[in-house]
Amino acid sequence: MKQRARHITILQILLFTVLAVITLFPLYAIVLASLKPTTELFRFGLNVRWDLPRMSFDNYVYLFTGQEGYFRWFTNSLFITLIQTTLTLFVSCFVGYGFAMYNFKGKNLIFAGVLIVMMIPLEIILLPLFRLMLGIGLVDTYVGIILPFIAQALPIFFFRQYISGLPHDFLDAGRVDGCSEYGIFFRIMVPLTTPSFAAMGILVGMNSWNGFLWPLIVLRTQSKLTLPLGLASMLSPYGNNYAVLIAGSVFAIIPILTLFFIFQKYFIEGMTAGGVKG
Amino acid sequence: MNKMPFYKRFIYNQKLAPYVFTAPFVITFLVFFLYPVISSIIMTFQNILPGRVEFIGLENYRRLNDPIFFKALGLNLRYTLWTLAILIPVPMLLAVLLNNKHMRAKNFFRSTLFIPALTSVVVAGTIFRLMYGELPGALMNQIIGLVGLKPIKWLRLADYAMIPLLSLAVWRWTGVNILYFLAGLQNIPPEMYEAANIDGANPWQVFRHLILPMLKPTTIYVITISIYGGMAMFTESYMLWGGNRSPNNIGTTIVGYLYRKGFEENNMGYGNTIGVVLLLIVLVVNLLQLLANGFFRKEKDA
């Protein structure tokens, strides 16, 4: 019986090793391609041949010296991600606290709104939302990208759950000590919820860093583009700029991958936040 | 109490506080969600020209009898069905295997399979676009060459279009769905496995009668987000085909067609009609799915 269990374990490890190799293979292929002259791609297509004498970091050097403005897109994305994540976390925590700590008229109705937003694809309101942005002059601005999604449903839902699980006593304790309703939130609640900010921050931050469709619609000026938009603009009918596209893609994964290795636990918490006990 | 200055009365008012706390959501909901949804529905009955709007009744809905719209609808439907058929059972099984107490290096494998989810669709799409290049030397053609198959023009032929789309989805989502199922498996107390062992249940019986029912809430969640994601899939196609055009519309999605009509051809009325149809499909399919899975019944019991 023991013997058999061991065989099965070995088979399992073998299976997962094969899957891990398959999973990493496309990344390996793109990293390898990023080190070769782009003419290789035009002649042979993406391949995994090693060709040491012709391999170099030239494409990466070109990323930051070329005319396409890669560095600009990178800093644009970084800026938007930081602002959007900070604001969304703060606003969602604020709203989640309201739902978790108070009973009030209309609470269920408002909360139904949160659930509806979670269930309806954003894609269907693209056109009217764009018209609205046009009407209030927010097209081609970062405010236009960030503002409509400042109070996101999933983080609100998450913070409501999280704060509901905390003891309610401090609310009364704070009132007795003369704290205002908002003082209680800022001085007592925010420090208590900080641990849960990490997981949500990663989820919101990743969506923001990788966001595509909405920025595609809002932004117009080439120098304002985010990293995913800039990269996608390298695919053009007049020939693709593979040096920027490939090296730029690899370079775009690096910040997220680095954060992932440092904060793995929070990534996994953040990703499964929606799935736990509906 | 009335002696207090106004702002003090305001910040100490317990009745008012919850409305202030939830106000950011209520405002964004009304302005950036409800208003667009309603104006979207209104626009489906209109023909919108620069400076002139005319009411045209159901004409936009009649226009839906359009071969390209049906092609796009078919693509998203097939894509959704395939992702459901692959991305539910496979990750579930892998999660069960990974959760096995004899399994080694669990965290390593879990993290490795999750890595593709960190890449944006733009980056992943670029990689897959190149992998499925049409040159004989491109990666996928080399791989099928190993078993003696001739090179294929993956992104040009309708018969093959689903393969790059699906492999991209499987690559990016397997690790995420494994995480969901692993989280669900943690809700099964170890005593239940022991009890099943004592009763002499074989692994299949344990899976069928213990694991599967316990994973039901997670499964319903994963099905719901898969339907949503599958029907609204757009960026994957945009990246694989390098823009919103594909040969013979083999890669055109519902959202891509909405984008084309609304933004590229400036036909807001018809574009919104496509959006409203998409909304109805997602809502109806998900409601049916939730009903079939007894989601609402269970809520009542609990």
XYZ file of C-alpha atoms in Angstrom:
580
model
C 0.000 0.000 0.000
C 2.812 2.427 0.961
C 4.715 1.400 -2.142
C 1.721 2.148 -4.324
C 1.168 5.565 -2.760
C 4.790 6.426 -3.484
C 4.437 5.442 -7.146
C 1.375 7.605 -7.473
C 3.190 10.532 -5.870
C 6.068 10.167 -8.324
C 3.606 10.101 -11.232
C 1.935 13.218 -9.890
C 5.201 15.087 -9.537
C 6.096 14.029 -13.059
C 2.760 15.290 -14.386
C 3.139 18.675 -12.700
C 6.741 18.987 -13.865
C 5.610 18.476 -17.463
C 2.827 21.055 -16.983
C 5.262 23.533 -15.421
C 7.596 23.150 -18.408
C 4.726 23.679 -20.879
C 3.581 26.723 -18.888
C 6.996 28.365 -18.862
C 7.829 27.455 -22.460
C 6.134 30.443 -24.186
C 7.899 32.820 -21.803
C 11.202 31.108 -22.490
C 10.585 31.442 -26.232
C 9.817 35.167 -26.014
C 12.824 35.922 -23.783
C 15.045 34.076 -26.232
C 13.538 35.961 -29.182
C 14.059 39.281 -27.414
C 17.801 38.613 -27.396
C 18.045 37.976 -31.131
C 18.005 40.459 -34.036
C 14.431 41.037 -35.169
C 15.328 40.090 -38.742
C 15.455 36.514 -37.438
C 11.733 36.716 -36.674
C 10.845 37.883 -40.161
C 12.881 35.119 -41.744
C 12.071 32.130 -39.540
C 9.253 33.042 -37.174
C 9.440 32.608 -33.404
C 11.751 29.717 -32.571
C 13.869 28.431 -29.711
C 17.205 28.044 -31.459
C 20.240 29.272 -29.523
C 22.504 31.432 -31.623
C 25.020 32.814 -29.133
C 27.213 34.850 -31.488
C 24.212 36.866 -32.706
C 22.478 37.254 -29.353
C 22.688 40.574 -27.509
C 20.749 43.067 -25.411
C 20.445 45.430 -28.377
C 16.648 45.269 -28.411
C 16.531 46.337 -24.784
C 18.924 49.183 -25.408
C 16.737 50.244 -28.321
C 13.668 50.216 -26.047
C 14.996 53.179 -24.135
C 16.891 54.943 -26.914
C 14.459 54.447 -29.823
C 11.861 56.933 -31.000
C 8.751 55.028 -29.876
C 8.596 56.421 -26.371
C 8.616 53.120 -24.531
C 10.016 54.696 -21.374
C 7.217 57.265 -21.501
C 4.521 54.556 -21.683
C 6.171 52.702 -18.854
C 6.158 55.732 -16.549
C 2.597 56.625 -17.646
C 1.422 53.162 -16.633
C 3.314 53.318 -13.377
C 1.751 56.702 -12.576
C -1.808 55.608 -13.439
C -1.456 52.333 -11.553
C -0.192 54.031 -8.397
C -2.899 56.709 -8.374
C -5.713 54.346 -9.316
C -4.735 51.687 -6.789
C -4.380 54.151 -3.933
C -7.671 55.912 -4.661
C -9.645 52.740 -5.329
C -8.405 51.061 -2.148
C -9.194 54.074 -0.044
C -12.639 54.711 -1.539
C -13.605 51.021 -1.490
C -12.547 50.654 2.124
C -14.525 53.793 3.005
C -17.673 52.453 1.304
C -17.169 48.902 2.580
C -16.947 50.290 6.108
C -20.291 52.031 5.671
C -21.936 48.774 4.614
C -20.290 46.712 7.346
C -20.756 48.972 10.357
C -24.126 50.649 9.950
C -27.720 49.642 9.516
C -29.626 52.223 7.547
C -32.609 52.723 5.320
C -31.848 51.775 1.723
C -28.804 49.700 2.629
C -30.042 46.612 0.795
C -30.991 48.627 -2.250
C -27.562 50.250 -2.442
C -25.835 46.927 -1.858
C -27.880 45.382 -4.662
C -26.211 48.018 -6.848
C -22.800 46.637 -5.882
C -23.884 43.116 -6.857
C -25.357 44.286 -10.165
C -22.137 46.062 -11.147
C -20.224 42.859 -10.405
C -22.473 40.844 -12.709
C -22.720 43.110 -15.746
C -19.876 43.236 -18.254
C -18.390 46.704 -18.454
C -18.066 46.238 -22.208
C -21.751 46.890 -22.820
C -21.611 50.473 -21.521
C -18.462 51.403 -23.446
C -20.244 53.575 -26.000
C -22.472 55.615 -23.636
C -19.655 55.921 -21.095
C -17.414 57.278 -23.826
C -20.092 59.788 -24.864
C -20.362 60.872 -21.248
C -16.579 61.376 -21.080
C -16.752 63.354 -24.292
C -19.540 65.493 -22.815
C -17.624 66.364 -19.638
C -14.322 66.837 -21.444
C -12.453 63.890 -19.956
C -11.458 62.176 -23.202
C -7.696 61.815 -23.570
C -7.101 62.478 -19.868
C -5.978 60.204 -17.054
C -8.874 61.424 -14.923
C -11.137 59.908 -17.579
C -9.435 56.536 -17.156
C -9.496 56.549 -13.372
C -12.680 58.356 -12.314
C -15.423 55.968 -13.559
C -13.808 53.031 -11.743
C -12.869 54.701 -8.508
C -15.496 52.843 -6.439
C -15.119 49.293 -7.725
C -17.633 46.635 -6.765
C -15.315 43.733 -5.972
C -13.045 45.651 -3.561
C -16.128 47.158 -1.871
C -17.570 43.680 -1.481
C -14.247 42.422 -0.143
C -13.828 45.216 2.410
C -17.414 44.831 3.562
C -16.776 41.131 4.263
C -13.449 41.822 5.927
C -14.699 44.635 8.160
C -17.840 42.666 9.123
C -15.496 40.073 10.595
C -13.819 42.607 12.881
C -15.167 43.337 16.400
C -17.763 46.122 16.443
C -17.025 47.246 20.018
C -14.518 49.869 19.006
C -17.266 51.827 17.263
C -18.952 52.513 20.615
C -15.624 52.840 22.396
C -14.567 55.478 19.887
C -17.863 57.355 20.291
C -17.512 57.353 24.081
C -14.013 58.762 23.698
C -15.426 61.611 21.659
C -14.310 60.496 18.214
C -16.448 61.632 15.303
C -17.870 58.958 12.949
C -15.107 59.685 10.456
C -12.454 59.933 13.155
C -13.323 56.356 14.091
C -12.819 55.292 10.485
C -9.541 57.123 9.948
C -7.915 56.601 13.347
C -9.153 53.132 14.275
C -10.422 51.392 11.157
C -7.764 52.197 8.589
C -4.906 50.838 10.737
C -6.958 47.700 11.452
C -7.638 46.967 7.780
C -4.118 47.639 6.509
C -3.245 43.921 6.366
C -6.087 43.360 3.906
C -4.929 46.256 1.719
C -2.046 44.192 0.366
C -4.175 41.503 -1.297
C -6.711 43.946 -2.739
C -3.972 46.370 -3.742
C -2.339 43.682 -5.820
C -5.613 42.738 -7.496
C -6.556 46.349 -8.295
C -2.984 47.251 -9.221
C -2.616 44.317 -11.586
C -5.893 45.133 -13.344
C -4.794 48.731 -13.663
C -1.290 47.910 -14.940
C -2.698 45.447 -17.490
C -5.861 47.436 -18.369
C -6.523 47.707 -22.080
C -10.032 48.257 -23.399
C -11.048 51.389 -21.483
C -7.703 53.215 -21.901
C -7.851 52.248 -25.605
C -11.094 54.156 -25.909
C -10.241 57.148 -23.727
C -6.671 57.953 -24.756
C -5.792 59.572 -28.079
C -2.340 61.163 -27.842
C 0.609 58.856 -28.520
C 2.676 60.269 -25.643
C -0.116 59.664 -23.129
C -0.519 55.948 -23.926
C -0.178 53.301 -21.249
C 2.260 50.430 -21.651
C -0.240 47.844 -22.984
C -1.633 50.405 -25.454
C 1.825 51.458 -26.583
C 2.826 47.848 -27.145
C -0.372 47.085 -29.040
C 0.212 50.152 -31.237
C 3.423 48.484 -32.420
C 1.244 46.001 -34.312
C 0.386 48.056 -37.330
C -0.764 47.310 -40.861
C 2.509 48.853 -42.095
C 4.706 46.272 -40.417
C 5.183 45.426 -36.812
C 7.969 46.897 -34.751
C 9.155 43.679 -33.170
C 12.167 45.110 -31.351
C 9.920 47.256 -29.168
C 7.082 44.742 -29.100
C 9.058 41.734 -27.891
C 11.680 43.271 -25.644
C 8.969 45.643 -24.381
C 6.647 42.748 -23.552
C 9.338 40.964 -21.583
C 10.237 44.167 -19.802
C 6.558 44.797 -18.942
C 6.284 41.457 -17.119
C 9.365 42.075 -14.964
C 7.836 44.477 -12.388
C 4.841 42.215 -11.809
C 6.955 39.071 -11.654
C 9.295 40.698 -9.133
C 6.384 41.761 -6.938
C 4.911 38.272 -7.275
C 8.032 36.578 -5.951
C 8.181 38.957 -2.987
C 4.446 39.061 -2.133
C 3.221 35.658 -3.360
C 0.893 35.172 -0.435
C -0.969 38.427 -1.109
C -1.240 37.723 -4.819
C -2.960 34.451 -4.089
C -5.239 36.026 -1.468
C -6.144 38.838 -3.834
C -6.891 36.575 -6.764
C -9.164 34.303 -4.748
C -10.872 37.124 -2.849
C -13.950 36.964 -5.051
C -14.222 33.199 -4.895
C -14.352 32.518 -1.207
C -17.815 31.782 0.154
C -20.153 33.781 -2.075
C -26.564 69.934 20.696
C -27.724 72.815 18.561
C -24.987 74.985 20.007
C -22.423 72.956 18.091
C -20.993 74.481 14.925
C -22.436 73.041 11.735
C -19.439 70.954 10.714
C -19.293 69.347 14.171
C -22.953 68.419 14.027
C -22.221 66.977 10.621
C -19.275 64.784 11.567
C -20.919 63.495 14.764
C -24.258 62.691 13.094
C -24.682 58.924 13.292
C -27.792 58.843 11.123
C -26.103 60.647 8.300
C -22.745 58.836 8.455
C -23.664 55.651 6.522
C -24.935 57.742 3.622
C -21.703 59.704 3.527
C -19.687 56.486 3.647
C -21.607 54.883 0.790
C -21.934 58.113 -1.213
C -18.830 57.561 -3.394
C -20.351 54.317 -4.611
C -23.847 55.713 -5.049
C -22.567 58.670 -7.058
C -20.309 56.631 -9.353
C -23.057 54.025 -9.718
C -25.607 56.621 -10.837
C -23.282 58.640 -13.059
C -20.946 56.032 -14.535
C -23.178 52.969 -14.531
C -26.921 53.504 -14.347
C -26.975 56.566 -16.585
C -24.848 54.878 -19.310
C -26.949 51.691 -19.136
C -30.184 53.647 -19.553
C -28.835 55.891 -22.298
C -27.464 52.777 -24.001
C -30.939 51.247 -24.072
C -32.461 54.496 -25.348
C -29.853 54.750 -28.110
C -30.851 51.317 -29.441
C -34.105 52.936 -30.650
C -32.323 55.817 -32.324
C -30.340 56.641 -35.399
C -27.593 58.959 -34.197
C -26.049 61.279 -36.754
C -23.822 64.244 -35.996
C -26.166 66.947 -34.719
C -29.327 64.979 -35.390
C -31.010 62.146 -33.525
C -34.032 60.382 -34.926
C -36.261 57.767 -33.385
C -36.341 54.662 -35.564
C -38.188 52.163 -33.367
C -36.930 48.614 -33.651
C -34.906 49.185 -36.819
C -31.565 48.624 -35.017
C -32.819 45.298 -33.702
C -33.865 44.294 -37.229
C -30.321 45.114 -38.372
C -29.033 42.374 -36.053
C -29.969 39.919 -38.786
C -26.444 40.477 -40.009
C -24.048 37.670 -40.998
C -21.020 39.289 -39.321
C -22.908 39.761 -36.062
C -23.880 36.092 -36.110
C -20.314 35.128 -36.888
C -19.092 37.136 -33.895
C -21.828 35.706 -31.682
C -20.876 32.188 -32.794
C -17.217 32.798 -32.041
C -17.899 33.975 -28.486
C -20.389 31.161 -27.877
C -17.986 28.457 -29.059
C -15.144 30.085 -27.150
C -17.244 30.164 -23.964
C -18.329 26.534 -24.331
C -14.771 25.353 -24.954
C -13.345 27.313 -22.034
C -16.062 25.851 -19.790
C -15.352 22.336 -21.067
C -11.609 22.648 -20.456
C -11.072 25.241 -17.759
C -13.441 23.740 -15.184
C -12.637 19.986 -15.054
C -8.890 20.216 -15.729
C -8.030 22.807 -13.057
C -10.391 21.046 -10.635
C -8.574 17.743 -11.113
C -5.167 19.419 -10.891
C -6.215 21.192 -7.678
C -7.328 17.877 -6.160
C -3.989 16.294 -7.107
C -2.074 19.283 -5.795
C -4.018 19.147 -2.539
C -3.068 15.498 -1.958
C -1.129 15.195 1.284
C 1.610 13.115 -0.363
C 2.252 15.731 -3.033
C 5.622 17.468 -2.895
C 6.628 21.029 -3.839
C 2.984 22.141 -3.852
C 3.750 25.843 -3.587
C 6.319 25.692 -6.339
C 3.906 24.107 -8.808
C 1.018 26.299 -7.746
C 3.089 29.447 -8.294
C 4.600 28.271 -11.578
C 1.210 27.456 -13.100
C -0.021 30.856 -11.915
C 2.733 32.893 -13.603
C 0.926 33.302 -16.987
C -1.914 35.119 -15.185
C 0.575 37.870 -14.334
C 1.097 38.735 -17.984
C -1.367 41.133 -19.545
C -3.502 39.925 -22.433
C -1.449 42.276 -24.603
C 1.829 40.593 -23.702
C 0.410 37.059 -23.762
C -1.359 37.816 -27.043
C 1.894 39.028 -28.586
C 3.640 35.818 -27.564
C 0.874 33.604 -28.951
C 0.572 35.650 -32.141
C 4.234 34.914 -32.811
C 4.007 31.269 -31.729
C 1.182 30.746 -34.203
C 3.027 32.503 -37.023
C 2.477 31.076 -40.479
C 6.129 30.532 -41.396
C 7.211 26.873 -41.365
C 9.860 27.828 -38.800
C 7.389 29.380 -36.327
C 7.100 27.538 -33.054
C 3.731 25.818 -33.426
C 4.446 24.758 -36.964
C 7.738 23.274 -35.808
C 5.961 21.402 -33.030
C 3.306 19.911 -35.314
C 6.132 19.191 -37.762
C 7.576 16.813 -35.167
C 4.592 14.523 -35.683
C 4.770 14.935 -39.448
C 2.062 17.556 -39.989
C 2.418 20.262 -42.615
C 2.704 23.952 -41.553
C -0.658 25.637 -40.973
C -1.704 29.250 -41.506
C -3.272 29.374 -38.060
C -4.583 32.913 -38.077
C -5.966 32.900 -41.610
C -8.327 29.944 -41.646
C -11.646 29.818 -39.829
C -11.160 26.120 -38.971
C -8.076 26.848 -36.887
C -8.934 30.234 -35.361
C -10.235 28.663 -32.164
C -6.909 26.927 -31.423
C -4.774 30.042 -30.757
C -7.659 31.678 -28.873
C -8.243 28.658 -26.671
C -4.621 27.836 -25.985
C -4.109 31.438 -24.931
C -7.073 31.181 -22.545
C -5.935 27.835 -21.169
C -2.412 29.131 -20.689
C -3.518 32.246 -18.810
C -6.391 30.808 -16.757
C -5.483 27.261 -15.681
C -3.363 28.523 -12.791
C -6.014 30.987 -11.633
C -8.797 28.401 -11.638
C -6.528 25.979 -9.766
C -6.229 28.665 -7.082
C -10.019 28.980 -6.838
C -10.488 25.238 -6.502
C -7.614 24.926 -4.024
C -9.286 27.612 -1.907
C -12.549 25.639 -2.141
C -10.808 22.406 -1.127
C -9.582 24.019 2.090
C -13.237 24.134 3.209
C -13.347 20.320 3.402
C -12.402 19.247 6.929
C -9.749 16.448 6.991
C -12.053 14.303 9.167
C -14.378 13.877 6.210
C -11.605 12.256 4.161
C -10.816 9.983 7.115
C -14.468 9.032 7.469
C -14.612 8.223 3.759
C -11.467 6.099 4.113
C -12.901 4.159 7.027
C -16.046 3.513 4.986
C -13.794 2.008 2.339
C -14.559 4.554 -0.386
C -12.292 4.378 -3.446
C -10.703 7.569 -4.830
C -13.453 7.995 -7.457
C -16.175 7.689 -4.813
C -14.368 10.221 -2.611
C -14.217 12.594 -5.570
C -17.813 12.009 -6.677
C -19.559 12.045 -3.303
C -17.338 14.248 -1.140
C -15.114 16.587 -3.158
C -17.506 17.458 -5.989
C -20.440 18.490 -3.751
C -18.127 20.456 -1.463
C -16.638 22.308 -4.431
C -20.046 23.295 -5.760
C -20.037 26.957 -4.624
C -16.559 27.446 -6.113
C -17.613 25.727 -9.333
C -20.671 27.953 -9.668
C -18.478 31.014 -9.169
C -15.945 29.856 -11.767
C -18.718 29.035 -14.280
C -20.265 32.471 -13.738
C -17.047 34.407 -14.343
C -16.166 32.125 -17.291
C -19.455 32.879 -19.054
C -19.016 36.586 -18.400
C -15.393 36.530 -19.576
C -16.042 34.269 -22.559
C -18.923 36.246 -23.994
C -17.109 39.564 -23.488
C -13.737 38.300 -24.805
C -12.141 40.956 -27.024
C -8.504 41.819 -26.269
C -7.312 38.256 -26.981
C -8.669 38.470 -30.509
C -7.427 42.063 -30.929
C -3.868 41.014 -30.110
C -3.788 37.717 -32.018
C -5.005 39.364 -35.208
C -3.095 42.611 -34.620
C -6.108 44.916 -34.496
C -9.849 44.806 -34.806
C -9.818 43.291 -38.307
C -9.284 39.648 -39.118
C -9.342 37.867 -42.486
C -12.974 37.078 -43.295
C -13.934 38.105 -39.736
C -12.761 34.752 -38.364
C -11.578 36.451 -35.188
C -14.319 39.080 -34.835
C -15.888 39.084 -31.362
C -19.143 40.630 -30.151
C -17.308 43.423 -28.320
C -15.000 43.851 -31.324
C -18.039 44.285 -33.569
C -19.617 46.707 -31.096
C -16.343 48.660 -31.119
C -16.236 48.607 -34.918
C -19.822 49.811 -35.345
C -19.803 52.330 -32.507
C -16.344 53.869 -32.763
C -14.895 53.035 -36.168
C -18.104 53.464 -38.187
C -19.683 55.938 -35.769
C -22.976 54.047 -35.706
C -23.838 54.503 -32.016
C -27.391 53.184 -32.349
C -26.436 49.826 -33.809
C -23.317 49.557 -31.613
C -25.439 49.935 -28.491
C -27.937 47.394 -29.767
C -25.113 44.853 -29.951
C -24.177 45.801 -26.385
C -27.728 45.350 -25.103
C -27.965 41.933 -26.781
C -24.683 40.942 -25.148
C -26.032 42.076 -21.790
C -29.211 40.032 -22.229
C -27.280 36.925 -23.257
C -24.900 37.105 -20.290
C -27.759 37.741 -17.850
C -30.020 34.986 -19.221
C -27.261 32.379 -19.547
C -26.009 33.082 -16.054
C -29.492 33.065 -14.550
C -30.244 29.719 -16.206
C -26.939 28.346 -15.045
C -27.510 29.518 -11.487
C -31.048 28.086 -11.518
C -29.842 24.743 -12.879
C -27.183 24.583 -10.192
C -29.745 25.263 -7.498
C -27.991 28.449 -6.438
C -31.165 30.277 -5.424
C -32.696 27.253 -3.731
C -29.594 26.860 -1.614
C -29.663 30.492 -0.552
C -33.177 30.004 0.799
C -32.278 26.857 2.741
C -29.263 28.437 4.367
